Amino acid sequence: MLAYVIQRVFQSLLVMVVVAFAAFIVFNFVGDPVDNMLGQETSAEEREELRKDLGLDDPFIVQFGRFVTNAVHGEFGISYRLQRPVADLIAERMPATLELVALSAVLALVFGVPLGVFTGINRSSWISQLILIVSLVGVSLPTFVIGILLIYIFAVNMGVLPSFGRGGVVEIGWWSTSFLTVAGWQAIILPAVTLSLFQMTLILRLVRSEMLEVMRTDYIKFARARGLTDRAVNFGHALRNTLVPVITIVGLNIGSLVAFSIITETVFQWPGMGFLFIQAVGFADVPVMAAYLVMIAFVFVMINLIVDLLYFVVDPRLRADKAVAAGN
Amino acid sequence: MVSITQSKDHPVNGAPRSRMARILDSDLFYSFRRSPVAVVSAVITLAYFLTAGLAPWLAPYDPFNAASLDLMDAFTAPAWTAEGDSRFLLGTDDQGRDILSTLIYGGRISLIVGFAAVAFSIILGVGVGILAGYVSGWVETVIMRIADVQLTIPAILIALMVDGVARSALPLEMREDMAIYVLIFSIGISDWPRYARVTRGATLVERNKEYIQAARIIGIHPVTIMLRHVLPNVMGPVLVLGTIGLALAVITEATLSFLGVGVPPTTPSLGTLIRIGNNFLFSGEWWITLFPAVALVVLVLAVNLLGDWLRDALNPKLR
């Protein structure tokens, strides 16, 4: 067990070092940082001085070490575009993205699981067929098209919901939340629905196929033979056994929600990290890009590590296999 | 049944049937004819390709020729509406460009980028996949670990990152001209692990078959074995992935272009057109963004359905 955990943690660290190295290379060799920070009229001496101050004349490995140390402390330098520390920018934008991702995950679960159970139990009813066809169309609709469609319907035509920004936010310490004002809720609905639709169809299809499989097993037949109610069979026995893969997928997909929030945030001008990143790409604002790259890699590595370790806790067979493989 | 048709087509002298006849008589074509969804989506996909190929002849106007544009025509509504103009079937955009023409040319760019990106992914993924499966050892471990790590990150994010980095690496004046190649490279590189995995799996199966061992024994060079003997036998599943991959690549291209980091507005793709139209949604010019969006969704849906059918048709378990 311990050896497995250590191995996984070590692998995660290795991935992070590789990503940090990539970010460092980009940061240092894509354009000269000195050129990016100073104007045209600075003298050669001033340039040299700044170069020394920034430690750019140090050996490569020393510079990389410093980059990693700074990154661990959350420091990624100054944004070229906004002339402010990247760490501040990210701290400012993070609550917006995290709230959006959290609400989308909740929406995807709250609608995806019941619809999946319904289509799994009543597989031949026309409502199920309709839900499945709609979900296929949903998979083919790119996220940004869904966003535009929702804006057109609810913001332009009906004029009931705002199409950009966060509406009203309340500051709780450094965290700004949209969940405490009506305007904030109105503003977050459309982006959250846009972001959750794809995950919703994914969960729906997964729960459906798992339900179809579980419904064929002997213990479900036995439960029916015992005269249990449909409700007890469907939810108490069948659904519970489908939840392990669903939880895994949902856990792993939190990462893709963060990734796809880039698109949603751009469509809705949502002031989160994804929108910040896209603007950074447009302006070749390398410090912001490097910081985002390292952060998103960290999120993905952590999620994968946690899911792997959870597997180990949840599924006893895995432990047994490992023990056999290790020769114990 | 096979033996009957063969005896009919292969008379006593054993003359080979024409290639067309063999295609028309195959299991695959039979399954194709039996599936109305497959036929419809194939027709739609083919129509897109033909339109893209014949764009200069089909498009009523040349949207890139600035001389033919008239700003007085800007924001004309589609022809069937009250404010429409019969010269412009689907209306015009902010620069007076005919929407139908920009759609035809835009679809062409979307398809070119999507196709090139998928080709790049396949060449890279199948190449390292065969290598990993055939050579094994540490080469295999390294390649598959990289693929595993990349697979945990969504392809669109990889494409965005690579695109962003590559753009900032280019000097400012080259960014516009190189944009389309950068885009193909970043979409292609974002999707190779899927092909590498499938190819490696198929190669592991083929490697231990007798014809490969025979080829090895008679001293054929390993590279020749990989290219001439293994490659043709692993292409089936790769084709299925490639079809669905085309839909994904078109979506990724449209998304990047919509985000403003794809192809430049001077040579718009469907994604760029939607981005442009999005600016005018609030002022009521819905047609500028609606038609490119519909064109994109129909294309992606058709290619996806075609891929789904191909996957089922080539799956021996479902026959």
GROMACS .gro file of C-alpha atoms in nm, chain A residues 7-307:
model
  301
    7GLN     CA    1   0.512   0.546  -0.644
    8ARG     CA    2   0.202   0.744  -0.747
    9VAL     CA    3   0.313   1.055  -0.560
   10PHE     CA    4   0.655   1.028  -0.719
   11GLN     CA    5   0.502   0.997  -1.067
   12SER     CA    6   0.286   1.304  -1.002
   13LEU     CA    7   0.591   1.502  -0.890
   14LEU     CA    8   0.775   1.397  -1.205
   15VAL     CA    9   0.490   1.519  -1.425
   16MET     CA   10   0.486   1.850  -1.239
   17VAL     CA   11   0.861   1.896  -1.285
   18VAL     CA   12   0.828   1.826  -1.658
   19VAL     CA   13   0.542   2.075  -1.690
   20ALA     CA   14   0.729   2.334  -1.486
   21PHE     CA   15   1.030   2.283  -1.712
   22ALA     CA   16   0.815   2.334  -2.022
   23ALA     CA   17   0.666   2.647  -1.869
   24PHE     CA   18   1.014   2.770  -1.777
   25ILE     CA   19   1.147   2.715  -2.128
   26VAL     CA   20   0.851   2.905  -2.271
   27PHE     CA   21   0.887   3.177  -2.013
   28ASN     CA   22   1.257   3.233  -2.077
   29PHE     CA   23   1.312   3.165  -2.440
   30VAL     CA   24   0.998   3.294  -2.602
   31GLY     CA   25   1.096   3.654  -2.647
   32ASP     CA   26   1.344   3.833  -2.423
   33PRO     CA   27   1.186   3.921  -2.085
   34VAL     CA   28   1.401   4.235  -2.068
   35ASP     CA   29   1.267   4.354  -2.404
   36ASN     CA   30   0.919   4.282  -2.285
   37MET     CA   31   0.957   4.483  -1.966
   38LEU     CA   32   1.147   4.785  -2.091
   39GLY     CA   33   1.063   5.036  -2.358
   40GLN     CA   34   1.264   5.113  -2.671
   41GLU     CA   35   1.460   5.406  -2.522
   42THR     CA   36   1.650   5.228  -2.245
   43SER     CA   37   2.029   5.221  -2.268
   44ALA     CA   38   2.244   4.910  -2.292
   45GLU     CA   39   2.374   4.959  -1.934
   46GLU     CA   40   2.025   4.978  -1.794
   47ARG     CA   41   1.940   4.660  -1.979
   48GLU     CA   42   2.242   4.481  -1.834
   49GLU     CA   43   2.150   4.602  -1.488
   50LEU     CA   44   1.795   4.475  -1.515
   51ARG     CA   45   1.926   4.149  -1.655
   52LYS     CA   46   2.147   4.112  -1.348
   53ASP     CA   47   1.865   4.214  -1.113
   54LEU     CA   48   1.635   3.953  -1.263
   55GLY     CA   49   1.912   3.694  -1.237
   56LEU     CA   50   1.905   3.628  -1.610
   57ASP     CA   51   2.286   3.599  -1.623
   58ASP     CA   52   2.285   3.304  -1.382
   59PRO     CA   53   2.345   2.950  -1.508
   60PHE     CA   54   2.046   2.774  -1.662
   61ILE     CA   55   1.996   2.528  -1.377
   62VAL     CA   56   2.005   2.804  -1.113
   63GLN     CA   57   1.740   2.996  -1.304
   64PHE     CA   58   1.521   2.687  -1.330
   65GLY     CA   59   1.561   2.624  -0.956
   66ARG     CA   60   1.454   2.980  -0.885
   67PHE     CA   61   1.155   2.947  -1.118
   68VAL     CA   62   1.038   2.633  -0.937
   69THR     CA   63   1.090   2.791  -0.593
   70ASN     CA   64   0.891   3.095  -0.698
   71ALA     CA   65   0.620   2.880  -0.855
   72VAL     CA   66   0.583   2.680  -0.534
   73HIS     CA   67   0.536   3.011  -0.353
   74GLY     CA   68   0.280   3.112  -0.614
   75GLU     CA   69   0.494   3.380  -0.777
   76PHE     CA   70   0.506   3.394  -1.154
   77GLY     CA   71   0.630   3.744  -1.221
   78ILE     CA   72   0.453   4.047  -1.364
   79SER     CA   73   0.193   4.030  -1.640
   80TYR     CA   74   0.321   4.209  -1.954
   81ARG     CA   75  -0.026   4.320  -2.047
   82LEU     CA   76  -0.167   4.437  -1.715
   83GLN     CA   77   0.161   4.530  -1.540
   84ARG     CA   78   0.049   4.357  -1.222
   85PRO     CA   79   0.179   4.049  -1.036
   86VAL     CA   80   0.038   3.733  -1.193
   87ALA     CA   81  -0.028   3.585  -0.847
   88ASP     CA   82  -0.265   3.874  -0.764
   89LEU     CA   83  -0.446   3.842  -1.096
   90ILE     CA   84  -0.502   3.472  -1.045
   91ALA     CA   85  -0.613   3.508  -0.682
   92GLU     CA   86  -0.862   3.770  -0.800
   93ARG     CA   87  -1.002   3.554  -1.080
   94MET     CA   88  -0.999   3.215  -0.914
   95PRO     CA   89  -1.327   3.242  -0.716
   96ALA     CA   90  -1.522   3.322  -1.034
   97THR     CA   91  -1.392   3.011  -1.214
   98LEU     CA   92  -1.428   2.779  -0.916
   99GLU     CA   93  -1.787   2.886  -0.847
  100LEU     CA   94  -1.877   2.837  -1.213
  101VAL     CA   95  -1.715   2.492  -1.221
  102ALA     CA   96  -1.876   2.386  -0.893
  103LEU     CA   97  -2.227   2.491  -0.998
  104SER     CA   98  -2.183   2.318  -1.336
  105ALA     CA   99  -2.073   1.994  -1.172
  106VAL     CA  100  -2.376   2.006  -0.940
  107LEU     CA  101  -2.612   2.076  -1.233
  108ALA     CA  102  -2.462   1.792  -1.438
  109LEU     CA  103  -2.511   1.548  -1.150
  110VAL     CA  104  -2.857   1.667  -1.046
  111PHE     CA  105  -2.993   1.632  -1.400
  112GLY     CA  106  -2.763   1.369  -1.547
  113VAL     CA  107  -2.811   1.093  -1.289
  114PRO     CA  108  -3.195   1.091  -1.270
  115LEU     CA  109  -3.228   1.114  -1.649
  116GLY     CA  110  -2.978   0.830  -1.685
  117VAL     CA  111  -3.173   0.617  -1.437
  118PHE     CA  112  -3.499   0.696  -1.616
  119THR     CA  113  -3.367   0.607  -1.963
  120GLY     CA  114  -3.200   0.296  -1.820
  121ILE     CA  115  -3.521   0.165  -1.662
  122ASN     CA  116  -3.769   0.266  -1.934
  123ARG     CA  117  -3.538   0.194  -2.220
  124SER     CA  118  -3.801   0.156  -2.492
  125SER     CA  119  -4.035   0.441  -2.401
  126TRP     CA  120  -4.047   0.724  -2.651
  127ILE     CA  121  -3.944   0.976  -2.387
  128SER     CA  122  -3.618   0.783  -2.336
  129GLN     CA  123  -3.558   0.774  -2.709
  130LEU     CA  124  -3.618   1.147  -2.729
  131ILE     CA  125  -3.379   1.214  -2.439
  132LEU     CA  126  -3.110   1.005  -2.608
  133ILE     CA  127  -3.149   1.180  -2.944
  134VAL     CA  128  -3.133   1.520  -2.775
  135SER     CA  129  -2.822   1.412  -2.588
  136LEU     CA  130  -2.656   1.305  -2.916
  137VAL     CA  131  -2.726   1.647  -3.061
  138GLY     CA  132  -2.591   1.792  -2.738
  139VAL     CA  133  -2.261   1.609  -2.787
  140SER     CA  134  -2.229   1.747  -3.139
  141LEU     CA  135  -2.297   2.107  -3.039
  142PRO     CA  136  -1.970   2.282  -2.959
  143THR     CA  137  -1.973   2.455  -2.619
  144PHE     CA  138  -1.951   2.804  -2.764
  145VAL     CA  139  -2.246   2.743  -2.998
  146ILE     CA  140  -2.458   2.636  -2.698
  147GLY     CA  141  -2.351   2.954  -2.520
  148ILE     CA  142  -2.442   3.177  -2.814
  149LEU     CA  143  -2.775   3.000  -2.851
  150LEU     CA  144  -2.861   3.051  -2.484
  151ILE     CA  145  -2.757   3.417  -2.502
  152TYR     CA  146  -2.973   3.467  -2.808
  153ILE     CA  147  -3.278   3.305  -2.649
  154PHE     CA  148  -3.258   3.430  -2.291
  155ALA     CA  149  -3.066   3.757  -2.317
  156VAL     CA  150  -3.149   3.897  -2.662
  157ASN     CA  151  -3.499   3.767  -2.732
  158MET     CA  152  -3.654   3.728  -2.388
  159GLY     CA  153  -3.426   3.974  -2.209
  160VAL     CA  154  -3.460   3.792  -1.878
  161LEU     CA  155  -3.098   3.703  -1.801
  162PRO     CA  156  -2.773   3.899  -1.843
  163SER     CA  157  -2.531   3.782  -2.112
  164PHE     CA  158  -2.199   3.887  -1.961
  165GLY     CA  159  -2.018   3.946  -1.633
  166ARG     CA  160  -2.093   3.821  -1.283
  167GLY     CA  161  -2.381   4.050  -1.191
  168GLY     CA  162  -2.353   4.131  -0.820
  169VAL     CA  163  -2.079   3.983  -0.608
  170VAL     CA  164  -2.028   3.987  -0.231
  171GLU     CA  165  -1.675   3.997  -0.091
  172ILE     CA  166  -1.602   3.755   0.189
  173GLY     CA  167  -1.241   3.826   0.275
  174TRP     CA  168  -1.050   3.775  -0.052
  175TRP     CA  169  -1.320   3.550  -0.194
  176SER     CA  170  -1.590   3.712  -0.406
  177THR     CA  171  -1.907   3.510  -0.442
  178SER     CA  172  -2.207   3.539  -0.675
  179PHE     CA  173  -2.420   3.310  -0.464
  180LEU     CA  174  -2.541   3.575  -0.221
  181THR     CA  175  -2.719   3.817  -0.456
  182VAL     CA  176  -3.008   3.773  -0.696
  183ALA     CA  177  -2.815   3.945  -0.974
  184GLY     CA  178  -2.524   3.708  -0.913
  185TRP     CA  179  -2.750   3.404  -0.948
  186GLN     CA  180  -2.905   3.546  -1.265
  187ALA     CA  181  -2.560   3.601  -1.413
  188ILE     CA  182  -2.423   3.258  -1.331
  189ILE     CA  183  -2.718   3.053  -1.466
  190LEU     CA  184  -2.643   3.075  -1.838
  191PRO     CA  185  -2.266   3.008  -1.816
  192ALA     CA  186  -2.318   2.723  -1.570
  193VAL     CA  187  -2.582   2.557  -1.791
  194THR     CA  188  -2.357   2.597  -2.097
  195LEU     CA  189  -2.064   2.441  -1.919
  196SER     CA  190  -2.263   2.157  -1.766
  197LEU     CA  191  -2.456   2.038  -2.076
  198PHE     CA  192  -2.174   1.828  -2.217
  199GLN     CA  193  -2.092   1.667  -1.882
  200MET     CA  194  -2.463   1.613  -1.826
  201THR     CA  195  -2.499   1.410  -2.145
  202LEU     CA  196  -2.185   1.218  -2.055
  203ILE     CA  197  -2.318   1.126  -1.710
  204LEU     CA  198  -2.661   1.047  -1.854
  205ARG     CA  199  -2.515   0.800  -2.102
  206LEU     CA  200  -2.282   0.645  -1.846
  207VAL     CA  201  -2.554   0.595  -1.584
  208ARG     CA  202  -2.786   0.455  -1.850
  209SER     CA  203  -2.542   0.193  -1.975
  210GLU     CA  204  -2.440   0.098  -1.619
  211MET     CA  205  -2.807   0.064  -1.523
  212LEU     CA  206  -2.878  -0.157  -1.825
  213GLU     CA  207  -2.592  -0.381  -1.721
  214VAL     CA  208  -2.686  -0.398  -1.352
  215MET     CA  209  -3.053  -0.467  -1.431
  216ARG     CA  210  -2.954  -0.796  -1.592
  217THR     CA  211  -2.769  -0.930  -1.287
  218ASP     CA  212  -2.901  -1.208  -1.063
  219TYR     CA  213  -2.919  -1.005  -0.746
  220ILE     CA  214  -3.163  -0.763  -0.909
  221LYS     CA  215  -3.379  -1.055  -1.023
  222PHE     CA  216  -3.359  -1.192  -0.671
  223ALA     CA  217  -3.455  -0.858  -0.521
  224ARG     CA  218  -3.760  -0.853  -0.748
  225ALA     CA  219  -3.842  -1.214  -0.655
  226ARG     CA  220  -3.836  -1.112  -0.292
  227GLY     CA  221  -4.119  -0.873  -0.375
  228LEU     CA  222  -3.934  -0.548  -0.310
  229THR     CA  223  -4.092  -0.234  -0.450
  230ASP     CA  224  -3.967  -0.096  -0.782
  231ARG     CA  225  -3.834   0.203  -0.593
  232ALA     CA  226  -3.625  -0.010  -0.360
  233VAL     CA  227  -3.491  -0.221  -0.646
  234ASN     CA  228  -3.412   0.069  -0.878
  235PHE     CA  229  -3.261   0.309  -0.630
  236GLY     CA  230  -3.159   0.096  -0.333
  237HIS     CA  231  -2.994  -0.183  -0.530
  238ALA     CA  232  -2.937  -0.090  -0.893
  239LEU     CA  233  -2.837   0.276  -0.871
  240ARG     CA  234  -2.607   0.225  -0.575
  241ASN     CA  235  -2.403  -0.024  -0.770
  242THR     CA  236  -2.365   0.208  -1.067
  243LEU     CA  237  -2.228   0.491  -0.859
  244VAL     CA  238  -1.861   0.389  -0.832
  245PRO     CA  239  -1.779   0.443  -1.202
  246VAL     CA  240  -1.998   0.753  -1.205
  247ILE     CA  241  -1.806   0.908  -0.915
  248THR     CA  242  -1.476   0.827  -1.087
  249ILE     CA  243  -1.582   0.988  -1.413
  250VAL     CA  244  -1.725   1.293  -1.239
  251GLY     CA  245  -1.405   1.331  -1.038
  252LEU     CA  246  -1.185   1.306  -1.345
  253ASN     CA  247  -1.412   1.542  -1.535
  254ILE     CA  248  -1.382   1.825  -1.283
  255GLY     CA  249  -1.055   1.884  -1.468
  256SER     CA  250  -1.223   1.908  -1.806
  257LEU     CA  251  -1.481   2.145  -1.659
  258VAL     CA  252  -1.192   2.373  -1.564
  259ALA     CA  253  -1.054   2.338  -1.918
  260PHE     CA  254  -1.384   2.403  -2.092
  261SER     CA  255  -1.453   2.697  -1.864
  262ILE     CA  256  -1.202   2.882  -2.086
  263ILE     CA  257  -1.456   2.872  -2.370
  264THR     CA  258  -1.761   2.942  -2.156
  265GLU     CA  259  -1.589   3.232  -1.983
  266THR     CA  260  -1.495   3.386  -2.316
  267VAL     CA  261  -1.848   3.358  -2.452
  268PHE     CA  262  -1.999   3.515  -2.140
  269GLN     CA  263  -1.713   3.756  -2.065
  270TRP     CA  264  -1.694   3.585  -1.726
  271PRO     CA  265  -1.405   3.738  -1.528
  272GLY     CA  266  -1.237   3.408  -1.438
  273MET     CA  267  -0.900   3.247  -1.501
  274GLY     CA  268  -0.994   3.103  -1.839
  275PHE     CA  269  -1.085   3.445  -1.977
  276LEU     CA  270  -0.759   3.580  -1.834
  277PHE     CA  271  -0.570   3.301  -2.010
  278ILE     CA  272  -0.734   3.359  -2.347
  279GLN     CA  273  -0.651   3.728  -2.332
  280ALA     CA  274  -0.294   3.632  -2.238
  281VAL     CA  275  -0.270   3.406  -2.545
  282GLY     CA  276  -0.397   3.686  -2.767
  283PHE     CA  277  -0.132   3.926  -2.635
  284ALA     CA  278   0.147   3.667  -2.594
  285ASP     CA  279   0.150   3.756  -2.224
  286VAL     CA  280   0.394   3.479  -2.131
  287PRO     CA  281   0.403   3.503  -1.747
  288VAL     CA  282   0.026   3.462  -1.726
  289MET     CA  283   0.037   3.172  -1.973
  290ALA     CA  284   0.316   2.998  -1.781
  291ALA     CA  285   0.132   3.042  -1.451
  292TYR     CA  286  -0.192   2.907  -1.596
  293LEU     CA  287  -0.007   2.612  -1.752
  294VAL     CA  288   0.154   2.516  -1.420
  295MET     CA  289  -0.168   2.567  -1.228
  296ILE     CA  290  -0.386   2.365  -1.459
  297ALA     CA  291  -0.128   2.085  -1.466
  298PHE     CA  292  -0.131   2.090  -1.086
  299VAL     CA  293  -0.510   2.061  -1.080
  300PHE     CA  294  -0.503   1.765  -1.321
  301VAL     CA  295  -0.221   1.585  -1.142
  302MET     CA  296  -0.393   1.628  -0.805
  303ILE     CA  297  -0.728   1.505  -0.936
  304ASN     CA  298  -0.569   1.199  -1.093
  305LEU     CA  299  -0.370   1.123  -0.782
  306ILE     CA  300  -0.676   1.151  -0.558
  307VAL     CA  301  -0.888   0.936  -0.789
   0.00000   0.00000   0.00000
